[in-house]
CSV table of C-alpha atoms in Angstrom, one decimal:
chain,number,residue,atom,x,y,z
A,1458,UNK,CA,-43.9,-14.0,-12.1
A,1459,UNK,CA,-41.9,-15.6,-9.1
A,1460,UNK,CA,-40.2,-13.1,-6.9
A,1461,UNK,CA,-37.7,-14.4,-4.3
A,1462,UNK,CA,-38.5,-13.2,-0.8
A,1463,UNK,CA,-35.3,-13.0,1.3
A,1464,UNK,CA,-34.9,-15.2,4.3
A,1465,UNK,CA,-36.4,-13.5,7.3
A,1466,UNK,CA,-35.5,-15.8,10.2
A,1467,UNK,CA,-33.3,-13.1,11.8
A,1468,UNK,CA,-34.6,-13.2,15.4
A,1469,UNK,CA,-33.9,-9.5,16.2
A,1470,UNK,CA,-34.8,-10.2,19.9
A,1471,UNK,CA,-33.5,-13.8,20.1
A,1472,UNK,CA,-33.2,-15.2,23.5
A,1473,UNK,CA,-29.8,-16.4,24.5
A,1474,UNK,CA,-30.9,-20.1,24.7
A,1475,UNK,CA,-33.0,-20.2,21.6
A,1476,UNK,CA,-31.9,-23.2,19.5
A,1477,UNK,CA,-30.3,-22.4,16.2
A,1478,UNK,CA,-30.1,-24.2,12.9
A,1479,UNK,CA,-26.6,-23.7,11.6
A,1480,UNK,CA,-25.2,-24.6,8.2
A,1481,UNK,CA,-21.5,-25.2,7.7
A,1482,UNK,CA,-19.3,-25.4,4.7
A,1483,UNK,CA,-18.1,-28.8,5.9
A,1484,UNK,CA,-15.9,-29.8,2.9
A,1485,UNK,CA,-12.7,-29.9,5.0
A,1486,UNK,CA,-14.4,-31.3,8.1
A,1487,UNK,CA,-15.4,-34.4,6.1
A,1488,UNK,CA,-12.6,-34.6,3.5
A,1489,UNK,CA,-9.4,-33.1,5.0
A,1490,UNK,CA,-7.4,-34.5,7.8
A,1491,UNK,CA,-4.8,-31.8,8.4
A,1492,UNK,CA,-5.0,-28.3,9.9
A,1493,UNK,CA,-8.2,-26.9,8.3
A,1494,UNK,CA,-10.0,-30.2,8.6
A,1495,UNK,CA,-9.0,-30.6,12.3
A,1496,UNK,CA,-10.3,-27.1,13.0
A,1497,UNK,CA,-13.5,-27.7,11.3
A,1498,UNK,CA,-14.2,-31.0,13.1
A,1499,UNK,CA,-13.2,-29.3,16.4
A,1500,UNK,CA,-15.7,-26.5,15.8
A,1501,UNK,CA,-18.6,-28.9,15.0
A,1502,UNK,CA,-17.8,-31.2,17.9
A,1503,UNK,CA,-17.5,-28.4,20.4
A,1504,UNK,CA,-20.7,-26.7,19.3
A,1505,UNK,CA,-22.6,-30.0,19.2
A,1506,UNK,CA,-21.4,-30.9,22.7
A,1507,UNK,CA,-22.2,-27.6,24.4
A,1508,UNK,CA,-25.2,-26.6,22.4
A,1509,UNK,CA,-27.0,-30.0,21.8
A,1510,UNK,CA,-30.4,-28.3,21.1
A,1511,UNK,CA,-29.0,-26.7,17.9
A,1512,UNK,CA,-29.2,-28.5,14.6
A,1513,UNK,CA,-26.1,-28.6,12.4
A,1514,UNK,CA,-26.2,-29.1,8.6
A,1515,UNK,CA,-22.9,-30.1,7.1
A,1516,UNK,CA,-22.7,-29.1,3.4
A,1517,UNK,CA,-20.2,-31.2,1.4
A,1518,UNK,CA,-20.0,-32.5,-2.1
A,1519,UNK,CA,-19.0,-36.0,-0.9
A,1520,UNK,CA,-18.2,-38.1,2.1
A,1521,UNK,CA,-15.1,-40.1,3.0
A,1522,UNK,CA,-15.2,-43.5,4.7
A,1523,UNK,CA,-13.0,-42.5,7.7
A,1524,UNK,CA,-13.4,-43.0,11.5
A,1525,UNK,CA,-13.1,-39.2,12.0
A,1526,UNK,CA,-15.9,-38.6,9.5
A,1527,UNK,CA,-18.1,-41.3,11.0
A,1528,UNK,CA,-17.6,-39.7,14.4
A,1529,UNK,CA,-18.9,-36.4,13.2
A,1530,UNK,CA,-21.9,-38.0,11.4
A,1531,UNK,CA,-22.7,-40.1,14.5
A,1532,UNK,CA,-23.4,-36.9,16.5
A,1533,UNK,CA,-27.2,-36.9,16.8
A,1534,UNK,CA,-27.8,-33.3,15.9
A,1535,UNK,CA,-25.8,-33.2,12.7
A,1536,UNK,CA,-27.0,-33.9,9.1
A,1537,UNK,CA,-24.8,-34.1,6.0
A,1538,UNK,CA,-26.2,-32.2,3.0
A,1539,UNK,CA,-24.9,-33.3,-0.4
A,1540,UNK,CA,-25.6,-31.9,-3.9
A,1541,UNK,CA,-29.1,-32.9,-5.1
A,1542,UNK,CA,-28.5,-32.2,-8.8
A,1543,UNK,CA,-26.3,-33.9,-11.3
A,1544,UNK,CA,-24.5,-30.7,-12.0
A,1545,UNK,CA,-23.7,-30.2,-8.3
A,1546,UNK,CA,-22.2,-33.7,-8.2
A,1547,UNK,CA,-20.2,-33.2,-11.4
A,1548,UNK,CA,-19.0,-29.7,-10.5
A,1549,UNK,CA,-18.4,-29.6,-6.8
A,1550,UNK,CA,-16.5,-26.3,-6.7
A,1551,UNK,CA,-19.4,-24.6,-8.6
A,1552,UNK,CA,-21.9,-26.1,-6.2
A,1553,UNK,CA,-19.9,-24.9,-3.1
A,1554,UNK,CA,-18.9,-21.4,-4.1
A,1555,UNK,CA,-21.3,-20.3,-6.9
A,1556,UNK,CA,-24.9,-21.4,-7.1
A,1557,UNK,CA,-25.4,-24.7,-5.4
A,1558,UNK,CA,-25.2,-24.1,-1.6
A,1559,UNK,CA,-26.9,-20.7,-1.9
A,1560,UNK,CA,-29.9,-22.1,-3.8
A,1561,UNK,CA,-30.2,-24.9,-1.2
A,1562,UNK,CA,-30.0,-22.4,1.7
A,1563,UNK,CA,-32.9,-20.4,0.1
A,1564,UNK,CA,-35.1,-23.5,0.5
A,1565,UNK,CA,-34.0,-24.2,4.0
A,1566,UNK,CA,-34.9,-22.8,7.4
A,1567,UNK,CA,-31.3,-21.9,8.3
A,1568,UNK,CA,-30.4,-19.3,10.9
A,1569,UNK,CA,-26.8,-18.8,10.0
A,1570,UNK,CA,-24.1,-20.1,7.6
A,1571,UNK,CA,-20.5,-20.6,8.7
A,1572,UNK,CA,-17.6,-21.0,6.4
A,1573,UNK,CA,-15.1,-22.8,8.6
A,1574,UNK,CA,-12.1,-22.6,6.2
A,1575,UNK,CA,-11.6,-19.1,4.8
A,1576,UNK,CA,-14.4,-19.3,2.2
A,1577,UNK,CA,-18.0,-18.5,1.6
A,1578,UNK,CA,-20.3,-19.0,-1.4
A,1579,UNK,CA,-19.7,-16.0,-3.6
A,1580,UNK,CA,-23.4,-15.2,-3.7
A,1581,UNK,CA,-24.2,-16.0,-0.1
A,1582,UNK,CA,-25.8,-12.5,0.3
A,1583,UNK,CA,-28.5,-13.6,-2.2
A,1584,UNK,CA,-29.8,-16.1,0.4
A,1585,UNK,CA,-30.7,-13.4,2.9
A,1586,UNK,CA,-29.1,-15.5,5.6
A,1587,UNK,CA,-26.4,-14.0,7.8
A,1588,UNK,CA,-23.0,-15.5,7.5
A,1589,UNK,CA,-19.8,-16.0,9.4
A,1590,UNK,CA,-16.4,-16.9,8.0
A,1591,UNK,CA,-13.3,-18.1,9.9
A,1592,UNK,CA,-10.1,-16.7,8.5
A,1593,UNK,CA,-7.1,-18.7,9.6
A,1594,UNK,CA,-4.3,-16.8,8.2
A,1595,UNK,CA,-3.0,-14.6,5.3
A,1596,UNK,CA,0.4,-16.3,5.2
A,1597,UNK,CA,0.3,-16.3,1.4
A,1598,UNK,CA,0.4,-12.5,1.5
A,1599,UNK,CA,3.1,-12.4,4.2
A,1600,UNK,CA,5.4,-15.1,2.7
A,1601,UNK,CA,4.4,-15.2,-1.0
A,1602,UNK,CA,7.5,-17.1,-2.1
A,1603,UNK,CA,6.1,-20.2,-0.5
A,1604,UNK,CA,3.1,-20.3,-2.8
A,1605,UNK,CA,2.6,-20.6,-6.5
A,1606,UNK,CA,1.4,-17.4,-8.2
A,1607,UNK,CA,-1.9,-18.9,-9.3
A,1608,UNK,CA,-2.6,-20.2,-5.8
A,1609,UNK,CA,-1.8,-16.7,-4.3
A,1610,UNK,CA,-4.3,-15.1,-6.6
A,1611,UNK,CA,-7.0,-17.6,-6.0
A,1612,UNK,CA,-6.6,-17.5,-2.2
A,1613,UNK,CA,-6.5,-13.7,-2.2
A,1614,UNK,CA,-9.7,-13.5,-4.2
A,1615,UNK,CA,-11.6,-16.0,-2.1
A,1616,UNK,CA,-10.4,-14.9,1.3
A,1617,UNK,CA,-10.8,-11.2,0.6
A,1618,UNK,CA,-14.3,-11.7,-0.8
A,1619,UNK,CA,-15.4,-13.9,2.1
A,1620,UNK,CA,-14.1,-11.4,4.7
A,1621,UNK,CA,-15.9,-8.6,2.9
A,1622,UNK,CA,-19.3,-10.2,2.3
A,1623,UNK,CA,-19.5,-12.0,5.7
A,1624,UNK,CA,-21.8,-10.6,8.3
A,1625,UNK,CA,-19.0,-11.3,10.9
A,1626,UNK,CA,-15.5,-12.6,10.7
A,1627,UNK,CA,-13.8,-15.0,13.2
A,1628,UNK,CA,-10.0,-14.6,13.3
A,1629,UNK,CA,-8.1,-17.4,15.0
A,1630,UNK,CA,-5.6,-15.0,16.5
A,1631,UNK,CA,-4.9,-11.3,17.1
A,1632,UNK,CA,-2.2,-11.6,14.4
A,1633,UNK,CA,-4.8,-12.7,11.9
A,1634,UNK,CA,-7.1,-9.9,12.9
A,1635,UNK,CA,-4.4,-7.4,12.4
A,1636,UNK,CA,-3.6,-8.9,9.0
A,1637,UNK,CA,-7.2,-8.7,7.9
A,1638,UNK,CA,-7.3,-5.0,9.0
A,1639,UNK,CA,-4.1,-4.1,7.3
A,1640,UNK,CA,-4.3,-6.2,4.1
A,1641,UNK,CA,-8.0,-6.2,3.4
A,1642,UNK,CA,-9.2,-3.1,5.3
A,1643,UNK,CA,-11.8,-5.1,7.3
A,1644,UNK,CA,-13.5,-3.1,10.0
A,1645,UNK,CA,-12.1,-4.3,13.4
A,1646,UNK,CA,-15.6,-4.0,14.9
A,1647,UNK,CA,-16.6,-6.8,12.5
A,1648,UNK,CA,-13.9,-9.3,13.6
A,1649,UNK,CA,-14.1,-11.5,16.6
A,1650,UNK,CA,-10.8,-13.2,17.8
A,1651,UNK,CA,-11.7,-16.7,19.0
A,1652,UNK,CA,-8.9,-19.1,20.0
A,1653,UNK,CA,-9.4,-22.8,19.4
A,1654,UNK,CA,-8.1,-25.5,21.8
A,1655,UNK,CA,-6.7,-28.9,20.9
A,1656,UNK,CA,-8.1,-32.4,20.8
A,1657,UNK,CA,-8.9,-33.9,24.3
A,1658,UNK,CA,-6.2,-36.5,23.4
A,1659,UNK,CA,-3.6,-33.9,24.4
A,1660,UNK,CA,-5.3,-32.9,27.7
A,1661,UNK,CA,-6.0,-36.4,29.0
A,1662,UNK,CA,-3.7,-38.4,31.2
A,1663,UNK,CA,-1.6,-40.8,29.2
A,1664,UNK,CA,-1.2,-44.4,30.4
A,1665,UNK,CA,2.4,-45.4,31.0
A,1666,UNK,CA,1.8,-48.5,28.8
A,1667,UNK,CA,0.8,-46.2,25.9
A,1668,UNK,CA,3.9,-44.1,26.4
A,1669,UNK,CA,6.2,-47.2,26.3
A,1670,UNK,CA,4.3,-48.5,23.3
A,1671,UNK,CA,4.8,-45.3,21.3
A,1672,UNK,CA,8.5,-45.3,22.3
A,1673,UNK,CA,8.9,-48.8,21.1
A,1674,UNK,CA,6.9,-48.4,17.8
A,1675,UNK,CA,8.8,-45.3,16.7
A,1676,UNK,CA,12.1,-46.2,18.3
A,1677,UNK,CA,12.3,-42.9,20.2
A,1678,UNK,CA,15.6,-41.9,21.8
A,1679,UNK,CA,16.0,-41.4,25.5
A,1680,UNK,CA,16.5,-37.6,25.2
A,1681,UNK,CA,15.1,-35.6,22.3
A,1682,UNK,CA,13.6,-32.3,21.0
A,1683,UNK,CA,10.5,-32.9,18.9
A,1684,UNK,CA,9.1,-30.7,16.1
A,1685,UNK,CA,5.6,-31.6,15.0
A,1686,UNK,CA,4.2,-30.1,11.8
A,1687,UNK,CA,4.4,-30.2,8.0
A,1688,UNK,CA,8.0,-30.2,6.9
A,1689,UNK,CA,8.1,-27.1,4.8
A,1690,UNK,CA,10.3,-24.0,4.5
A,1691,UNK,CA,8.0,-21.8,6.4
A,1692,UNK,CA,8.0,-24.1,9.4
A,1693,UNK,CA,11.7,-23.7,9.6
A,1694,UNK,CA,12.7,-27.1,11.0
A,1695,UNK,CA,16.2,-26.5,9.7
A,1696,UNK,CA,16.9,-24.0,12.4
A,1697,UNK,CA,16.9,-26.8,15.0
A,1698,UNK,CA,19.2,-28.8,12.8
A,1699,UNK,CA,21.7,-26.0,12.5
A,1700,UNK,CA,21.6,-25.5,16.3
A,1701,UNK,CA,22.0,-29.2,17.2
A,1702,UNK,CA,25.9,-29.2,17.2
A,1703,UNK,CA,25.7,-26.7,20.1
A,1704,UNK,CA,23.3,-28.8,22.1
A,1705,UNK,CA,24.5,-31.8,24.2
A,1706,UNK,CA,25.2,-34.8,22.1
A,1707,UNK,CA,22.9,-37.1,23.9
A,1708,UNK,CA,19.9,-35.0,22.8
A,1709,UNK,CA,18.5,-35.9,19.5
A,1710,UNK,CA,16.0,-34.2,17.2
A,1711,UNK,CA,12.7,-36.0,16.2
A,1712,UNK,CA,10.9,-34.3,13.4
A,1713,UNK,CA,7.3,-35.5,12.9
A,1714,UNK,CA,5.4,-34.5,9.7
A,1715,UNK,CA,5.0,-35.0,6.0
A,1716,UNK,CA,7.4,-33.3,3.7
A,1717,UNK,CA,6.4,-30.6,1.1
A,1718,UNK,CA,8.0,-28.9,-1.8
A,1719,UNK,CA,11.4,-30.6,-1.5
A,1720,UNK,CA,12.2,-29.1,2.0
A,1721,UNK,CA,13.0,-32.5,3.3
A,1722,UNK,CA,15.9,-32.8,1.0
A,1723,UNK,CA,17.2,-29.4,2.2
A,1724,UNK,CA,17.1,-30.6,5.7
A,1725,UNK,CA,18.7,-33.9,4.8
A,1726,UNK,CA,21.6,-32.0,3.0
A,1727,UNK,CA,22.1,-29.9,6.2
A,1728,UNK,CA,22.1,-33.0,8.3
A,1729,UNK,CA,24.8,-34.6,6.1
A,1730,UNK,CA,26.8,-31.4,6.0
A,1731,UNK,CA,26.9,-31.1,9.8
A,1732,UNK,CA,27.5,-34.9,10.3
A,1733,UNK,CA,24.3,-35.3,12.3
A,1734,UNK,CA,22.8,-38.4,10.7
A,1735,UNK,CA,22.9,-40.2,14.1
A,1736,UNK,CA,21.0,-37.4,15.8
A,1737,UNK,CA,18.1,-36.5,13.5
A,1738,UNK,CA,15.1,-38.7,13.0
A,1739,UNK,CA,12.3,-37.9,10.6
A,1740,UNK,CA,8.9,-39.7,11.2
A,1741,UNK,CA,6.2,-39.5,8.6
A,1742,UNK,CA,2.7,-40.9,8.5
A,1743,UNK,CA,2.2,-40.6,12.2
A,1744,UNK,CA,-1.5,-40.4,13.1
A,1745,UNK,CA,-2.8,-38.1,15.8
A,1746,UNK,CA,-3.2,-40.7,18.6
A,1747,UNK,CA,0.6,-41.2,19.3
A,1748,UNK,CA,1.4,-37.5,19.3
A,1749,UNK,CA,0.6,-36.9,23.0
A,1750,UNK,CA,3.1,-39.6,23.9
A,1751,UNK,CA,5.7,-38.2,21.6
A,1752,UNK,CA,5.3,-34.7,23.1
A,1753,UNK,CA,5.2,-36.1,26.6
A,1754,UNK,CA,8.6,-37.9,26.3
A,1755,UNK,CA,10.3,-35.0,24.7
A,1756,UNK,CA,12.6,-32.7,26.7
A,1757,UNK,CA,11.5,-29.8,24.5
A,1758,UNK,CA,8.9,-29.2,21.7
A,1759,UNK,CA,10.2,-26.7,19.1
A,1760,UNK,CA,8.1,-24.7,16.7
A,1761,UNK,CA,10.2,-22.0,15.1
A,1762,UNK,CA,7.8,-21.2,12.3
A,1763,UNK,CA,8.4,-18.0,10.5
A,1764,UNK,CA,4.7,-17.2,10.2
A,1765,UNK,CA,1.5,-18.8,11.6
A,1766,UNK,CA,-2.1,-18.0,12.0
A,1767,UNK,CA,-2.1,-19.4,15.4
A,1768,UNK,CA,0.3,-22.4,16.1
A,1769,UNK,CA,-1.7,-25.3,17.4
A,1770,UNK,CA,1.3,-27.6,18.0
A,1771,UNK,CA,2.4,-25.1,20.7
A,1772,UNK,CA,-0.9,-25.6,22.5
A,1773,UNK,CA,-0.6,-29.4,22.1
A,1774,UNK,CA,2.9,-29.5,23.6
A,1775,UNK,CA,2.0,-27.3,26.6
A,1776,UNK,CA,-1.1,-29.4,27.2
A,1777,UNK,CA,1.2,-32.4,27.5
A,1778,UNK,CA,3.5,-30.6,30.0
A,1779,UNK,CA,6.4,-30.1,27.6
A,1780,UNK,CA,8.2,-26.7,27.5
A,1781,UNK,CA,8.4,-25.0,24.1
A,1782,UNK,CA,10.8,-23.0,22.0
A,1783,UNK,CA,9.0,-20.9,19.4
A,1784,UNK,CA,9.9,-18.1,17.0
A,1785,UNK,CA,9.1,-14.5,17.2
A,1786,UNK,CA,7.5,-12.6,14.4
A,1787,UNK,CA,3.9,-13.7,14.1
A,1788,UNK,CA,1.4,-15.1,16.7
A,1789,UNK,CA,3.3,-17.8,18.5
A,1790,UNK,CA,3.6,-15.6,21.6
A,1791,UNK,CA,-0.2,-15.7,21.7
A,1792,UNK,CA,-0.2,-19.5,21.6
A,1793,UNK,CA,2.6,-20.1,24.1
A,1794,UNK,CA,2.4,-17.2,26.5
A,1795,UNK,CA,4.8,-17.7,29.4
A,1796,UNK,CA,5.1,-21.4,28.7
A,1797,UNK,CA,7.7,-20.9,26.0
A,1798,UNK,CA,11.0,-19.3,25.2
A,1799,UNK,CA,11.1,-17.3,22.0
A,1800,UNK,CA,14.0,-17.0,19.5
A,1801,UNK,CA,14.8,-15.2,16.3
A,1802,UNK,CA,13.8,-17.7,13.5
A,1803,UNK,CA,17.2,-16.9,11.8
A,1804,UNK,CA,19.4,-17.5,14.8
A,1805,UNK,CA,20.6,-21.1,15.5
A,1806,UNK,CA,22.7,-19.6,18.3
A,1807,UNK,CA,19.5,-18.3,20.1
A,1808,UNK,CA,17.8,-21.6,19.6
A,1809,UNK,CA,20.8,-23.6,21.0
A,1810,UNK,CA,21.1,-21.2,24.0
A,1811,UNK,CA,17.3,-21.5,24.7
A,1812,UNK,CA,17.5,-25.3,24.5
A,1813,UNK,CA,20.6,-25.6,26.7
A,1814,UNK,CA,18.9,-23.3,29.3
A,1815,UNK,CA,15.8,-25.5,29.5
A,1816,UNK,CA,17.9,-28.7,29.6
A,1817,UNK,CA,20.3,-27.4,32.3
A,1818,UNK,CA,17.9,-25.3,34.5
A,1819,UNK,CA,15.4,-27.6,36.2
A,1820,UNK,CA,13.7,-24.7,38.0
A,1821,UNK,CA,13.2,-22.8,34.7
A,1822,UNK,CA,11.9,-26.0,33.1
A,1823,UNK,CA,9.4,-26.5,35.9
A,1824,UNK,CA,8.3,-22.9,35.8
A,1825,UNK,CA,7.7,-23.1,32.0
A,1826,UNK,CA,5.6,-26.2,32.4
A,1827,UNK,CA,3.5,-24.7,35.1
A,1828,UNK,CA,3.1,-21.4,33.3
A,1829,UNK,CA,2.2,-23.3,30.1
A,1830,UNK,CA,-0.5,-25.2,31.9
A,1831,UNK,CA,-2.0,-22.0,33.3
A,1832,UNK,CA,-1.8,-20.2,30.0
A,1833,UNK,CA,-3.6,-22.9,28.0
A,1834,UNK,CA,-6.7,-22.9,30.3
A,1835,UNK,CA,-8.1,-20.2,28.0
A,1836,UNK,CA,-7.9,-22.5,25.0
A,1837,UNK,CA,-10.7,-25.0,25.8
A,1838,UNK,CA,-13.8,-26.3,24.0
A,1839,UNK,CA,-16.4,-24.7,26.2
A,1840,UNK,CA,-14.9,-21.2,25.8
A,1841,UNK,CA,-14.6,-21.8,22.0
A,1842,UNK,CA,-18.2,-23.0,21.7
A,1843,UNK,CA,-19.6,-20.1,23.8
A,1844,UNK,CA,-17.6,-17.4,21.9
A,1845,UNK,CA,-18.6,-18.8,18.5
A,1846,UNK,CA,-22.2,-18.9,19.5
A,1847,UNK,CA,-22.0,-15.3,20.7
A,1848,UNK,CA,-20.6,-14.4,17.2
A,1849,UNK,CA,-23.6,-16.2,15.6
A,1850,UNK,CA,-26.1,-14.3,17.7
A,1851,UNK,CA,-24.4,-11.0,16.9
A,1852,UNK,CA,-24.5,-11.8,13.2
A,1853,UNK,CA,-28.2,-12.8,13.4
A,1854,UNK,CA,-29.2,-9.8,15.4
A,1855,UNK,CA,-27.4,-7.4,13.1
A,1856,UNK,CA,-29.7,-8.5,10.3
C-alpha cells in the first residue's frame, strides 16, 4: 500500500544565500493586466532580478500571447507549469484550488509555494510544503455594497481560508494587516507587512519628446488634475468633479481608467449638472507606458478613494514628482506620507481648498514634491525582494 511521505525539504538551518525553488500561483501574473496582475509580475521580476540563483515555477492553467507575459517567461530562471492532465485543462479552477497544483507540488522539489493574489490551493497543507499568501485587501468586507453577494461570499471563503492555512501571510499595508487581525482573527505574529514599489517606468527620467508625444496623442490640456484608476464608485472620482467649480477655470480634470458598474454615467450626469463638459476629460484604454508622462504634466494627481489596500497610483504620482491629494480613511497616508494632502472623501470643499492651496503656494508645492520623493525611497524593488525572501525563509524554518 502506497503511503505519501510529506515533503521534507524544510532546511531548518538554511543559510541566508541558499538558492530556493519557489512555486507561484501565477494565474494573474500571466493572464491579468490590472492591479493583481501588475503586483504578481512585479513580485516575480523583483525576486528574479535580486535572487537570480533561485528557480521560479509559474503555475497557470494557460498562457496569453502578450509582451508582458513574454517578458516574464524570458527571464532565465522562470519556468511555466501548466496542467498535465485533461481534467486540469478542462477545469482550471479545480486544478488551481482543489487537487491539481497540490498533486503536482507533491511530485516536485519545491521549497515554498506563494499565492500572489489572495488565494492558496485549499489542500496546500497536504503537500507538506510551507506556503505564503499575499492578501491585498478586504475591501469587500469594508464596502460590501460595491460587490455582488455571491462574490462577497466567494472572496470571503477563499481569502479567509488562505490566510488561515498559510504558513505566513504578506499584507501589502498596515491597514490590510489590521483588517486581517480584526475580520479574520489572524495572529499578527504571522503577518509581514511588505510594501511594493511601482514599475521602473515611473522612476525613470522621461524624455521631453515623449512628454510632448503623449500630450499630443491624448490632447492633454495645459493645466490639469489627473486621476488614474478604475472608474468605480469606491474610487470616488466624482469628488473632484464636484470640487471643480471652486478650482480656477483654466484647470481641467483628466480621468484615466476603464469604467465599471455604471459609475461613468453617474460622473457624466454630474458633469452635465455642473456645466463642466469643457473641463472634464475621460481617457480609456490608456496603456501603462504613457502614464508617467500624464502624471508628469499634471499640476496635481488626485486619489480620493474611500478604501484601498495600498494605493499604488499615489506612489506612481510621487515617483513622477507630482503632488497628490488623497482621501483619509484607509491606507493612503501610508502610501503618500508627507508628499500628499489628505481630505475627507465626502467633502468637495476640502478637496477644492487642497487643490487651490497646491496651485497657489509654490513653496508648499515644492515641499510636497521633495517630501514625496523622500517618502517613496522605501518603496523599491530591492527592499521588496529582500523582505519577501525573508518571509520565505521564516516560513521554511518554521516547518
